[in-house]
Coordinates of N, CA and C in Angstrom, one line a residue:
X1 N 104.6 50.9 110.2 CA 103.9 51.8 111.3 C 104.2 51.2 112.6
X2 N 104.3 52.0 113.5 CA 104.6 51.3 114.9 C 103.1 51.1 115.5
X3 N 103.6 50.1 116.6 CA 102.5 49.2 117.0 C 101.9 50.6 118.0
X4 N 102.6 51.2 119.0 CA 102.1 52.5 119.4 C 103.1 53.6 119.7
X5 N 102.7 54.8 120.0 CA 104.0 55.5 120.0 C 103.7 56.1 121.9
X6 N 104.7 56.3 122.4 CA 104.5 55.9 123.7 C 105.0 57.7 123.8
X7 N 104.4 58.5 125.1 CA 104.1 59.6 125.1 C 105.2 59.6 126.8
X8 N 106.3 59.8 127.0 CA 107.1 60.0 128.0 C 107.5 61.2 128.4
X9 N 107.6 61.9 129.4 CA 108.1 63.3 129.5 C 108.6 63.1 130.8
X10 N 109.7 64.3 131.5 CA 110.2 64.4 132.6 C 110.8 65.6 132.2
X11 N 111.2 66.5 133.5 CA 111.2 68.1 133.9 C 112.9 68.2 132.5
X12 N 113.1 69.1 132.2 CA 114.1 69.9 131.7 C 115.4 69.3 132.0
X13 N 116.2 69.6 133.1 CA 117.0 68.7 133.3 C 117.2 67.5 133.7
X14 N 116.2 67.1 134.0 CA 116.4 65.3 133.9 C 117.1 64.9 132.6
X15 N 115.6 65.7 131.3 CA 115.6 64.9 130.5 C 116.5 65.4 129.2
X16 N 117.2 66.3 129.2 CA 118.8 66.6 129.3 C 120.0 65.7 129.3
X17 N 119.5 65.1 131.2 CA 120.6 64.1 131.5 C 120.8 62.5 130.8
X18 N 119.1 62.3 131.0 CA 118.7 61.0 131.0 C 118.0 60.5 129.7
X19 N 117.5 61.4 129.0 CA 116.7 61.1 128.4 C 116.9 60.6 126.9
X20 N 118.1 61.1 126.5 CA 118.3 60.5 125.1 C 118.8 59.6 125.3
X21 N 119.8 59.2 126.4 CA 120.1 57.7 126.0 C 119.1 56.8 126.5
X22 N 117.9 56.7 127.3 CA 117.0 56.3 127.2 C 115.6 55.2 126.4
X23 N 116.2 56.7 125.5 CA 115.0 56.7 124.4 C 115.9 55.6 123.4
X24 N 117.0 55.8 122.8 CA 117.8 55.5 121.9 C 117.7 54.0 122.3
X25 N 118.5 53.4 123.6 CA 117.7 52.2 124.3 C 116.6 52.0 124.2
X26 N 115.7 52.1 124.4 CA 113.9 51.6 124.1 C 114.0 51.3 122.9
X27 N 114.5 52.4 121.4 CA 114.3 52.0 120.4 C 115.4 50.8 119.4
X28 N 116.1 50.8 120.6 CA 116.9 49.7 119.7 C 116.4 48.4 120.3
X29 N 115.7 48.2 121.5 CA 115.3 47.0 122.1 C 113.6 46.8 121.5
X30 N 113.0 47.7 121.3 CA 111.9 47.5 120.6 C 111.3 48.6 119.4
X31 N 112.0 48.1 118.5 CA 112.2 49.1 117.9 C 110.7 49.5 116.6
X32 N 109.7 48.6 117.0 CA 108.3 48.3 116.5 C 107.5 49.1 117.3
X33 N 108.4 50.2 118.5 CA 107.2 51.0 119.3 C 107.7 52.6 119.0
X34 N 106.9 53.5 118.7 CA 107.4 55.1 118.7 C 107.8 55.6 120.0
X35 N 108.4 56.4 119.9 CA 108.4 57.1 121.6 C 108.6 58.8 121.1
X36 N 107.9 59.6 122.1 CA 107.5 61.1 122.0 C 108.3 61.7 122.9
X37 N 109.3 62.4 123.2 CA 109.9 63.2 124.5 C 109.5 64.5 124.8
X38 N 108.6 64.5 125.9 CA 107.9 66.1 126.1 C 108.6 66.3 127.6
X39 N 108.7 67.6 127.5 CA 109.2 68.3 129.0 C 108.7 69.2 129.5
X40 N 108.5 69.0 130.8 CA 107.5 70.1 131.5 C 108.0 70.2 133.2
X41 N 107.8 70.9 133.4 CA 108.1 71.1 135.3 C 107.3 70.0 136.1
X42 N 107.5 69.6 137.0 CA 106.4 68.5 137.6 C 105.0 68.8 137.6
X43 N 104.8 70.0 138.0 CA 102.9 70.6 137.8 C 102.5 70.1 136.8
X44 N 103.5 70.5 135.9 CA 102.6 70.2 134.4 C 102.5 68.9 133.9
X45 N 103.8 68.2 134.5 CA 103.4 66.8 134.1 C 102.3 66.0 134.6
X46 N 102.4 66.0 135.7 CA 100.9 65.6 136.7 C 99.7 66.3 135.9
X47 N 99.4 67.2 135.5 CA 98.6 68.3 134.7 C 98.0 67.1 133.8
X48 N 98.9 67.0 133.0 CA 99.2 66.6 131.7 C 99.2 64.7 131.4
X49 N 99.4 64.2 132.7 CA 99.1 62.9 132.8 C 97.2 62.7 132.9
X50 N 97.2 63.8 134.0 CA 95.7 63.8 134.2 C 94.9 63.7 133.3
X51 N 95.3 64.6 132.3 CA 94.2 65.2 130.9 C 94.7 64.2 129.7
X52 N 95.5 63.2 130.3 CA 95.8 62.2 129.5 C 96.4 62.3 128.1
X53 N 97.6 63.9 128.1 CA 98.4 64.2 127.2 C 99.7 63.2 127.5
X54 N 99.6 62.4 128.1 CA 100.8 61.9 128.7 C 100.7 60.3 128.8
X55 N 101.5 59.2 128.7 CA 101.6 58.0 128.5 C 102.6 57.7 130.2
X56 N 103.7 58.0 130.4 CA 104.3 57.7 131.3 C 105.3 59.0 131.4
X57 N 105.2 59.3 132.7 CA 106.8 60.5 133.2 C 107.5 60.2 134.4
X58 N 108.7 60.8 134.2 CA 109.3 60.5 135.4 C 109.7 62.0 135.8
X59 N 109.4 61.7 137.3 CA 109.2 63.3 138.4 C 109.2 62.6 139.7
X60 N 109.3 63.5 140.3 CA 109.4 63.6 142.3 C 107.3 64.0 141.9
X61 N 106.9 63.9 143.2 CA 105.3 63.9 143.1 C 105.1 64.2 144.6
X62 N 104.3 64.8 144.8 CA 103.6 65.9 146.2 C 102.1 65.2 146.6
X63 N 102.1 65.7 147.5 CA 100.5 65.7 148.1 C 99.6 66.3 146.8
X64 N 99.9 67.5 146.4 CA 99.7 68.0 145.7 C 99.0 67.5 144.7
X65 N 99.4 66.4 144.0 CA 99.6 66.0 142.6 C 98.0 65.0 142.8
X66 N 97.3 65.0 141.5 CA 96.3 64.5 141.4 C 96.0 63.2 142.0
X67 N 94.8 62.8 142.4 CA 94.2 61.4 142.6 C 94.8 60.6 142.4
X68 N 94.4 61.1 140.7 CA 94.4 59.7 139.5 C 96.0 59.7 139.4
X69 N 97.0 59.9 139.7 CA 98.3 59.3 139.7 C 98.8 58.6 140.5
X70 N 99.7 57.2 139.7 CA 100.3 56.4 140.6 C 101.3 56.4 140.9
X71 N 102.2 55.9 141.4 CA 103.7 56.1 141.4 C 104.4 54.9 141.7
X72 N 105.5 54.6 141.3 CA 106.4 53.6 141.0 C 107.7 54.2 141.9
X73 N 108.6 54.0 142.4 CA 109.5 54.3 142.7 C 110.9 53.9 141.9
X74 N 111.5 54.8 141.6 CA 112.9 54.4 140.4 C 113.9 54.7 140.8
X75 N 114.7 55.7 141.4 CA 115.7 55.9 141.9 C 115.5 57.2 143.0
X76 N 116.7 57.4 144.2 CA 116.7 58.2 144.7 C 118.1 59.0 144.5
X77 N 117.7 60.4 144.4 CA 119.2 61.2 144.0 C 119.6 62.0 145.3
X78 N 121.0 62.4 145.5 CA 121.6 63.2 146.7 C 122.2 64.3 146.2
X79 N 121.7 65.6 146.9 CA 122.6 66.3 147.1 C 123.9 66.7 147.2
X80 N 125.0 67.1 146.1 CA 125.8 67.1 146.7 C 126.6 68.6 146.5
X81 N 127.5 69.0 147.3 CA 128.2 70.1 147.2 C 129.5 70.4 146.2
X82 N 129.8 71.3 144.9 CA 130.7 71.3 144.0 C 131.5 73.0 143.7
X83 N 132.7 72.4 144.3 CA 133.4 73.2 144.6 C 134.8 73.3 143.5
X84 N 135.4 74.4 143.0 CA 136.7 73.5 142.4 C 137.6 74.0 143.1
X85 N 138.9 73.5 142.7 CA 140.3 73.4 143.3 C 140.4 74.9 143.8
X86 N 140.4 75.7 143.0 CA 141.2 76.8 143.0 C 140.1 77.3 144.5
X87 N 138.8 77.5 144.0 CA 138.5 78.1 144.6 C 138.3 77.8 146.6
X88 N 138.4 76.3 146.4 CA 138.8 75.4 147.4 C 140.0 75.9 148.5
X89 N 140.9 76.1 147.7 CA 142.4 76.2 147.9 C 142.2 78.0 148.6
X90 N 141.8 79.0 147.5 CA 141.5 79.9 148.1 C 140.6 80.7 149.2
X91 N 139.6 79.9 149.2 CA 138.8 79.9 150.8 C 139.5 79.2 152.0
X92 N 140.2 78.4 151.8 CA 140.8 77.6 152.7 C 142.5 77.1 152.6
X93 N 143.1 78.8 152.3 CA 144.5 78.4 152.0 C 145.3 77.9 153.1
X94 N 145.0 77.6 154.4 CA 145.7 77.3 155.6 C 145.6 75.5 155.6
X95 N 144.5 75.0 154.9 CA 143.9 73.2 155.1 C 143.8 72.9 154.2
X96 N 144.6 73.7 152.5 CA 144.4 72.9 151.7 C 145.9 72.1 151.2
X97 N 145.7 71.1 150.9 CA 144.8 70.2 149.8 C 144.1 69.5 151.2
X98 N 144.7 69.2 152.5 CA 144.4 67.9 153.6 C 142.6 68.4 153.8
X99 N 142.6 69.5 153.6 CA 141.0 69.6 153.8 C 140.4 69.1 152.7
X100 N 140.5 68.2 151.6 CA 139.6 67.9 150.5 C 139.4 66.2 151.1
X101 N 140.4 66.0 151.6 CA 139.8 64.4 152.4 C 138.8 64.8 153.4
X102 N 139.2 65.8 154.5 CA 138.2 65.9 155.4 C 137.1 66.2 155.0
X103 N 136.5 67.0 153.7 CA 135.3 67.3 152.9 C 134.4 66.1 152.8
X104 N 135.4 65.6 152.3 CA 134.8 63.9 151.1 C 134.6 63.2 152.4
X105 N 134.3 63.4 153.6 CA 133.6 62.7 154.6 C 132.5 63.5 154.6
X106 N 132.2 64.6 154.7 CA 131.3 64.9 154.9 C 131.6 67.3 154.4
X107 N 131.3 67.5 154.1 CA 131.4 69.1 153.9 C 130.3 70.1 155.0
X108 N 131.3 70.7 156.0 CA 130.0 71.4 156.8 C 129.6 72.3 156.5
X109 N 128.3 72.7 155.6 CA 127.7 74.2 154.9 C 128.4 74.7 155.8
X110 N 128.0 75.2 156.7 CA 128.8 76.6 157.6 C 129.8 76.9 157.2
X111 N 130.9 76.2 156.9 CA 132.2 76.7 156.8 C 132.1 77.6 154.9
X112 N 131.5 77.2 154.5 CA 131.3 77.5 153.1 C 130.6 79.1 153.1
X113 N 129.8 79.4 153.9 CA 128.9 80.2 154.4 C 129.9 81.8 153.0
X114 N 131.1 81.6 153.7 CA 132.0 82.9 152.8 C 131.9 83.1 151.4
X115 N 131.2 82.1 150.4 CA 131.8 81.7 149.5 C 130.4 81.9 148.6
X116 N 130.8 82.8 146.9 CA 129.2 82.5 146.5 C 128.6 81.3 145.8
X117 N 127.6 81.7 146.0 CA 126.7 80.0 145.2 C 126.3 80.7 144.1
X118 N 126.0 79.5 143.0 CA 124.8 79.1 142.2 C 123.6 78.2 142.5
X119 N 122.4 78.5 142.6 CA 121.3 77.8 143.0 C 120.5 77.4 142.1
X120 N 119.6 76.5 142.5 CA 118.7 75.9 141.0 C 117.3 77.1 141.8
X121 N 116.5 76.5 141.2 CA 115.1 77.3 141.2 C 114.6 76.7 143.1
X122 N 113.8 77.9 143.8 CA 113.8 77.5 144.8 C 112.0 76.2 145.3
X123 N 111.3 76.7 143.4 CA 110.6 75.1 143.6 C 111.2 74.1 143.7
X124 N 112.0 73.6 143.8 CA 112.5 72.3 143.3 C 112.7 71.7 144.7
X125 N 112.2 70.1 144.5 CA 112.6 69.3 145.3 C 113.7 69.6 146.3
X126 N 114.6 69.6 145.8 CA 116.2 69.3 145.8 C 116.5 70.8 146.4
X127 N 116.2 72.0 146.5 CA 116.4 73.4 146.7 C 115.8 73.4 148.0
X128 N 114.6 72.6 148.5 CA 113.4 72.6 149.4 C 114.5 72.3 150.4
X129 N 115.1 71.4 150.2 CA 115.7 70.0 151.3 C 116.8 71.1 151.7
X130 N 117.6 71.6 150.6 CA 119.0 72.5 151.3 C 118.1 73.6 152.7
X131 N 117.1 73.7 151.7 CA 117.1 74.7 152.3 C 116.6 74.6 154.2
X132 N 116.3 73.8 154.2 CA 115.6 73.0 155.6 C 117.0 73.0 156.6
X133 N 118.0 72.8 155.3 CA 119.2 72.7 156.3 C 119.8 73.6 156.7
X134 N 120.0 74.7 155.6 CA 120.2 75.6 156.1 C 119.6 76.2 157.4
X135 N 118.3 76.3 157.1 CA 117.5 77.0 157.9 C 117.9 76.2 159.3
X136 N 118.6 74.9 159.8 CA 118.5 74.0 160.8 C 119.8 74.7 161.4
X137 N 121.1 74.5 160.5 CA 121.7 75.3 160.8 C 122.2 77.1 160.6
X138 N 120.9 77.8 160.6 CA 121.1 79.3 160.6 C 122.1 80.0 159.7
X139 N 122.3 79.2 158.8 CA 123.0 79.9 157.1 C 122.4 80.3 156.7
X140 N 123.4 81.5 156.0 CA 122.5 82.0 154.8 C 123.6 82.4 153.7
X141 N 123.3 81.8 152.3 CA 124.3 82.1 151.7 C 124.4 83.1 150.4
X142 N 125.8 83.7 149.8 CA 125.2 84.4 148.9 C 125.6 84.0 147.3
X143 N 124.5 84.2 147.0 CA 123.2 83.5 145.7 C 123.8 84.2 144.8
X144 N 124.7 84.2 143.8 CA 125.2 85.2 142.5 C 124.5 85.1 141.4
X145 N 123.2 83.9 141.2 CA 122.8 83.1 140.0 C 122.1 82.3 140.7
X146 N 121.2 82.0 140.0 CA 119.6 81.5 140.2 C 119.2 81.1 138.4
X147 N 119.1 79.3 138.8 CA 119.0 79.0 137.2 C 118.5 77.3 137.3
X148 N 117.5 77.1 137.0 CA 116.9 75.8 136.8 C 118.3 74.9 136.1
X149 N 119.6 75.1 135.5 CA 120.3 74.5 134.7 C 121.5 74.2 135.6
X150 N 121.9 73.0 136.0 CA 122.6 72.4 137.1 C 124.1 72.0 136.2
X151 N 123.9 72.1 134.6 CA 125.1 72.2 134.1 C 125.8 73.2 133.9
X152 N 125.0 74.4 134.0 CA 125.5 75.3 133.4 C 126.4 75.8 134.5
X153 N 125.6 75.7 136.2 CA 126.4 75.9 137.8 C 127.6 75.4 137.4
X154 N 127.4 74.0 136.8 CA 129.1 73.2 137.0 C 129.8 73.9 136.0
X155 N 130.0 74.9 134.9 CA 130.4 75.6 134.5 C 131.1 77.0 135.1
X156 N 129.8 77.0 135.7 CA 130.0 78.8 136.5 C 131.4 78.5 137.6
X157 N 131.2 77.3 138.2 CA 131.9 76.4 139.5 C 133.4 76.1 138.8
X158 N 133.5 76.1 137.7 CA 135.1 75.4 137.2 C 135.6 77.0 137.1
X159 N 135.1 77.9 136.3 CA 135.7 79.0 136.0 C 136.2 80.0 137.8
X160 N 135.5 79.4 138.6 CA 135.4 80.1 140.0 C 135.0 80.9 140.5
X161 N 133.3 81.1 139.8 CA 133.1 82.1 139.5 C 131.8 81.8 140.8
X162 N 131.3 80.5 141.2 CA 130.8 79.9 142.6 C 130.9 79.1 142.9
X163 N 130.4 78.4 144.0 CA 130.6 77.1 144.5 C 129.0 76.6 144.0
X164 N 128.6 75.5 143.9 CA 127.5 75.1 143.4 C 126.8 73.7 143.9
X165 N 125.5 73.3 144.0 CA 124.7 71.7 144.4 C 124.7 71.0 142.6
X166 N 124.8 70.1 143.2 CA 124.4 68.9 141.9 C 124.2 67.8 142.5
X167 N 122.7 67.0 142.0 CA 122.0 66.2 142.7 C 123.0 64.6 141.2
X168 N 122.8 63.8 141.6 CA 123.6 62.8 141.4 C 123.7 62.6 140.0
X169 N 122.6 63.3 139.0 CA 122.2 62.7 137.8 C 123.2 63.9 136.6
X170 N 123.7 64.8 137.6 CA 124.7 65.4 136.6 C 126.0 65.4 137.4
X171 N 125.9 64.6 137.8 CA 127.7 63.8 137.7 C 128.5 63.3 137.0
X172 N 128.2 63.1 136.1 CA 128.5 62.3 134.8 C 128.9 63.3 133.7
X173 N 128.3 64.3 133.6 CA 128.6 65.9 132.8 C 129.8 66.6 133.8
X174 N 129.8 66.4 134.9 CA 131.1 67.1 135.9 C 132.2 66.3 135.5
X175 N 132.2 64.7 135.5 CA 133.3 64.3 135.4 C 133.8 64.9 133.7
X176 N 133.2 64.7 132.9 CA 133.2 65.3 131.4 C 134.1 66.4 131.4
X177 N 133.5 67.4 132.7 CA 134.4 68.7 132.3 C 135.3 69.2 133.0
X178 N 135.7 68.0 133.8 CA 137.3 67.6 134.7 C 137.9 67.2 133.1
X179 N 137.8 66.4 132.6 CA 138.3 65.6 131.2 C 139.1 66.4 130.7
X180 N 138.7 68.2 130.6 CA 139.0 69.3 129.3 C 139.9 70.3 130.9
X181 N 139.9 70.2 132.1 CA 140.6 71.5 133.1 C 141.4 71.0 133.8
X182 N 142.7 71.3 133.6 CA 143.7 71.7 134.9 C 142.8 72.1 136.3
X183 N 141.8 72.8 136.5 CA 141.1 73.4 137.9 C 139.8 72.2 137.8
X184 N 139.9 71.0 138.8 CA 139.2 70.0 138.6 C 137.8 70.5 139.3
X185 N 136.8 70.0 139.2 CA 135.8 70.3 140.1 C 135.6 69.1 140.9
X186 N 135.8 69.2 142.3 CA 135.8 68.5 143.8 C 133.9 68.3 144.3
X187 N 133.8 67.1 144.0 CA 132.8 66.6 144.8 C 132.5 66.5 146.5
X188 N 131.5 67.1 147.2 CA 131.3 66.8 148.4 C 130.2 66.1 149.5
X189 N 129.7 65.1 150.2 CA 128.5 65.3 150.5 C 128.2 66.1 151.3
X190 N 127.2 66.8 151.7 CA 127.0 67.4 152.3 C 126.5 67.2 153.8
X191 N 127.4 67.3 155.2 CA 127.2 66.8 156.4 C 125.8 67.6 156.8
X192 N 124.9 66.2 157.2 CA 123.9 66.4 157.9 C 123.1 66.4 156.9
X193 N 122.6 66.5 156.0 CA 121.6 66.4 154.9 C 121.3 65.3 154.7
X194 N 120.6 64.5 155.1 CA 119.5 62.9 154.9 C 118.5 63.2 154.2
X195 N 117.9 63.9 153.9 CA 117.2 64.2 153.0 C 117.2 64.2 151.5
X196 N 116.7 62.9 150.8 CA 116.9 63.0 149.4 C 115.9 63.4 148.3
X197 N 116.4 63.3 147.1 CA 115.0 63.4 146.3 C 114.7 62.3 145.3
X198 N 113.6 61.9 145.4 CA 113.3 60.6 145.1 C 112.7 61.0 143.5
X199 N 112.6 59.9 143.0 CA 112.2 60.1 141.2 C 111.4 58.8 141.0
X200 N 110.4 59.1 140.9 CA 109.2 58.3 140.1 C 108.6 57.9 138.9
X201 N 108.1 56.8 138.7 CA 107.5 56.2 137.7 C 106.0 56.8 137.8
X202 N 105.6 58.2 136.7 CA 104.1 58.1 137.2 C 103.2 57.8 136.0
X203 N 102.3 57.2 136.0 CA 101.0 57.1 135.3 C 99.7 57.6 135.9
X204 N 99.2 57.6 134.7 CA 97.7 58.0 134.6 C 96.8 56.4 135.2
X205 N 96.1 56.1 136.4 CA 95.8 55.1 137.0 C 94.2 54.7 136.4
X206 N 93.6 55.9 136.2 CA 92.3 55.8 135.7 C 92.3 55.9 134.0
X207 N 93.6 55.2 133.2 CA 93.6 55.2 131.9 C 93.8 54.4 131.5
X208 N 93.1 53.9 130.1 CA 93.4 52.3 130.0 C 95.1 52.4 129.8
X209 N 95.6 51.0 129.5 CA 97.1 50.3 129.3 C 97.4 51.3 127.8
X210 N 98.2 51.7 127.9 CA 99.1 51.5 126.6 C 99.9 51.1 126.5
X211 N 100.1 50.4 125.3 CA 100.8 48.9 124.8 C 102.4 49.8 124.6
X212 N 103.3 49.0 125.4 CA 104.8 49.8 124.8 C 105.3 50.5 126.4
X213 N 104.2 51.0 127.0 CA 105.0 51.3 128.8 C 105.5 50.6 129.6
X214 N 105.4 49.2 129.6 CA 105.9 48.2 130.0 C 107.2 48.4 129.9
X215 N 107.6 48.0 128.7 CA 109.0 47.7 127.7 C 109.5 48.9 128.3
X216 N 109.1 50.2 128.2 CA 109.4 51.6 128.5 C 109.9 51.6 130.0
X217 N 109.3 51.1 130.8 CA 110.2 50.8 132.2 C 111.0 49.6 132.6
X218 N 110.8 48.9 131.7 CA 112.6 48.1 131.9 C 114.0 48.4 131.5
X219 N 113.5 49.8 130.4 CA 114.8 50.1 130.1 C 115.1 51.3 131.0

């Protein structure tokens, strides 16, 4: 029997990204503790930490979000802009290929303005922040697809079917499906966007310890 089984969750695509190899780590380093993987949108985790369905998650966290949560800070992720070759080449047949160095300094939304997107959901962190920029610089872009799923964009993005955001934690799935295409998908940062999205360690502060969260945030 394990000594406890430790109750972790984080939103859909995080835990997608991050989460099995995670878990698989925890249990090969302590392998005398259980671990649960639950997914929920950040409301619900905060919800759910509160009502003490929850041991430890990892999420971005608001004013919003209850009292009794604490927060740890764990990594910060960036926006970035994902474009592929072809479609690159065809927006910009006069500067290409010499315009993919000038991108990879920085990519000006405006110039993209022509070109359709895939967007994640417009709660999200990470959707908030474009959008500020947009709004700073008076873009408006058009939206073909609207989808919480940031892998499936980098999909839609290889076939050419739009240009797409991906925040740092599905980079690693982009390079994967360069691996399998002649039409690479081209990474950009996005000029002028300082704005990142930060990802946290939250707990329940008004709950006792459970044995195994510790070990849970070293790996």
């Amino acid at each position: 029997m394990p000594k406890s089984t430790i109750r972790v969750a984080t939103t859909e695509g995080c835990f997608r990204m991050i989460m099995p190899s995670l878990m698989r780590q925890f249990k090969e380093m302590y392998n005398d503790y259980g671990i649960r993987g639950v997914i929920g949108n950040a409301e619900q985790l905060w919800e759910m930490l509160e009502n003490g369905e929850l041991d430890i998650a990892f999420s971005g966290i608001s004013l919003l979000a209850p009292e009794c949560i604490e927060k740890d800070f764990l990594f910060e992720e960036r926006l970035y802009l994902v474009v592929s070759e072809q479609m690159l080449q065809n927006y910009f047949p006069d500067r290409y290929p010499e315009c993919v160095e000038e991108f990879r300094k920085g990519a000006d939304i405006r110039e993209f303005s022509g070109m359709p997107f895939c967007r994640s959901l417009p709660n999200l962190h990470c959707m908030q922040i474009l959008d500020h920029l947009l709004e700073r610089e008076e873009v408006t872009l058009d939206c073909v697809h609207t989808s919480g799923h940031f892998d499936l964009h980098q999909q839609m993005a290889q076939e050419n079917l739009a240009a797409c955001f991906s925040l740092s934690m599905y980079l690693p799935h982009l390079h994967e499906l360069n691996l399998y295409s002649d039409n690479k998908l081209l990474v950009f940062p996005i000029k002028d966007l300082t704005e990142t999205n930060p990802v946290y360690i939250l707990t329940n502060k008004d709950k006792g310890y459970v044995e195994g969260t510790d070990e849970l945030r070293i790996c």
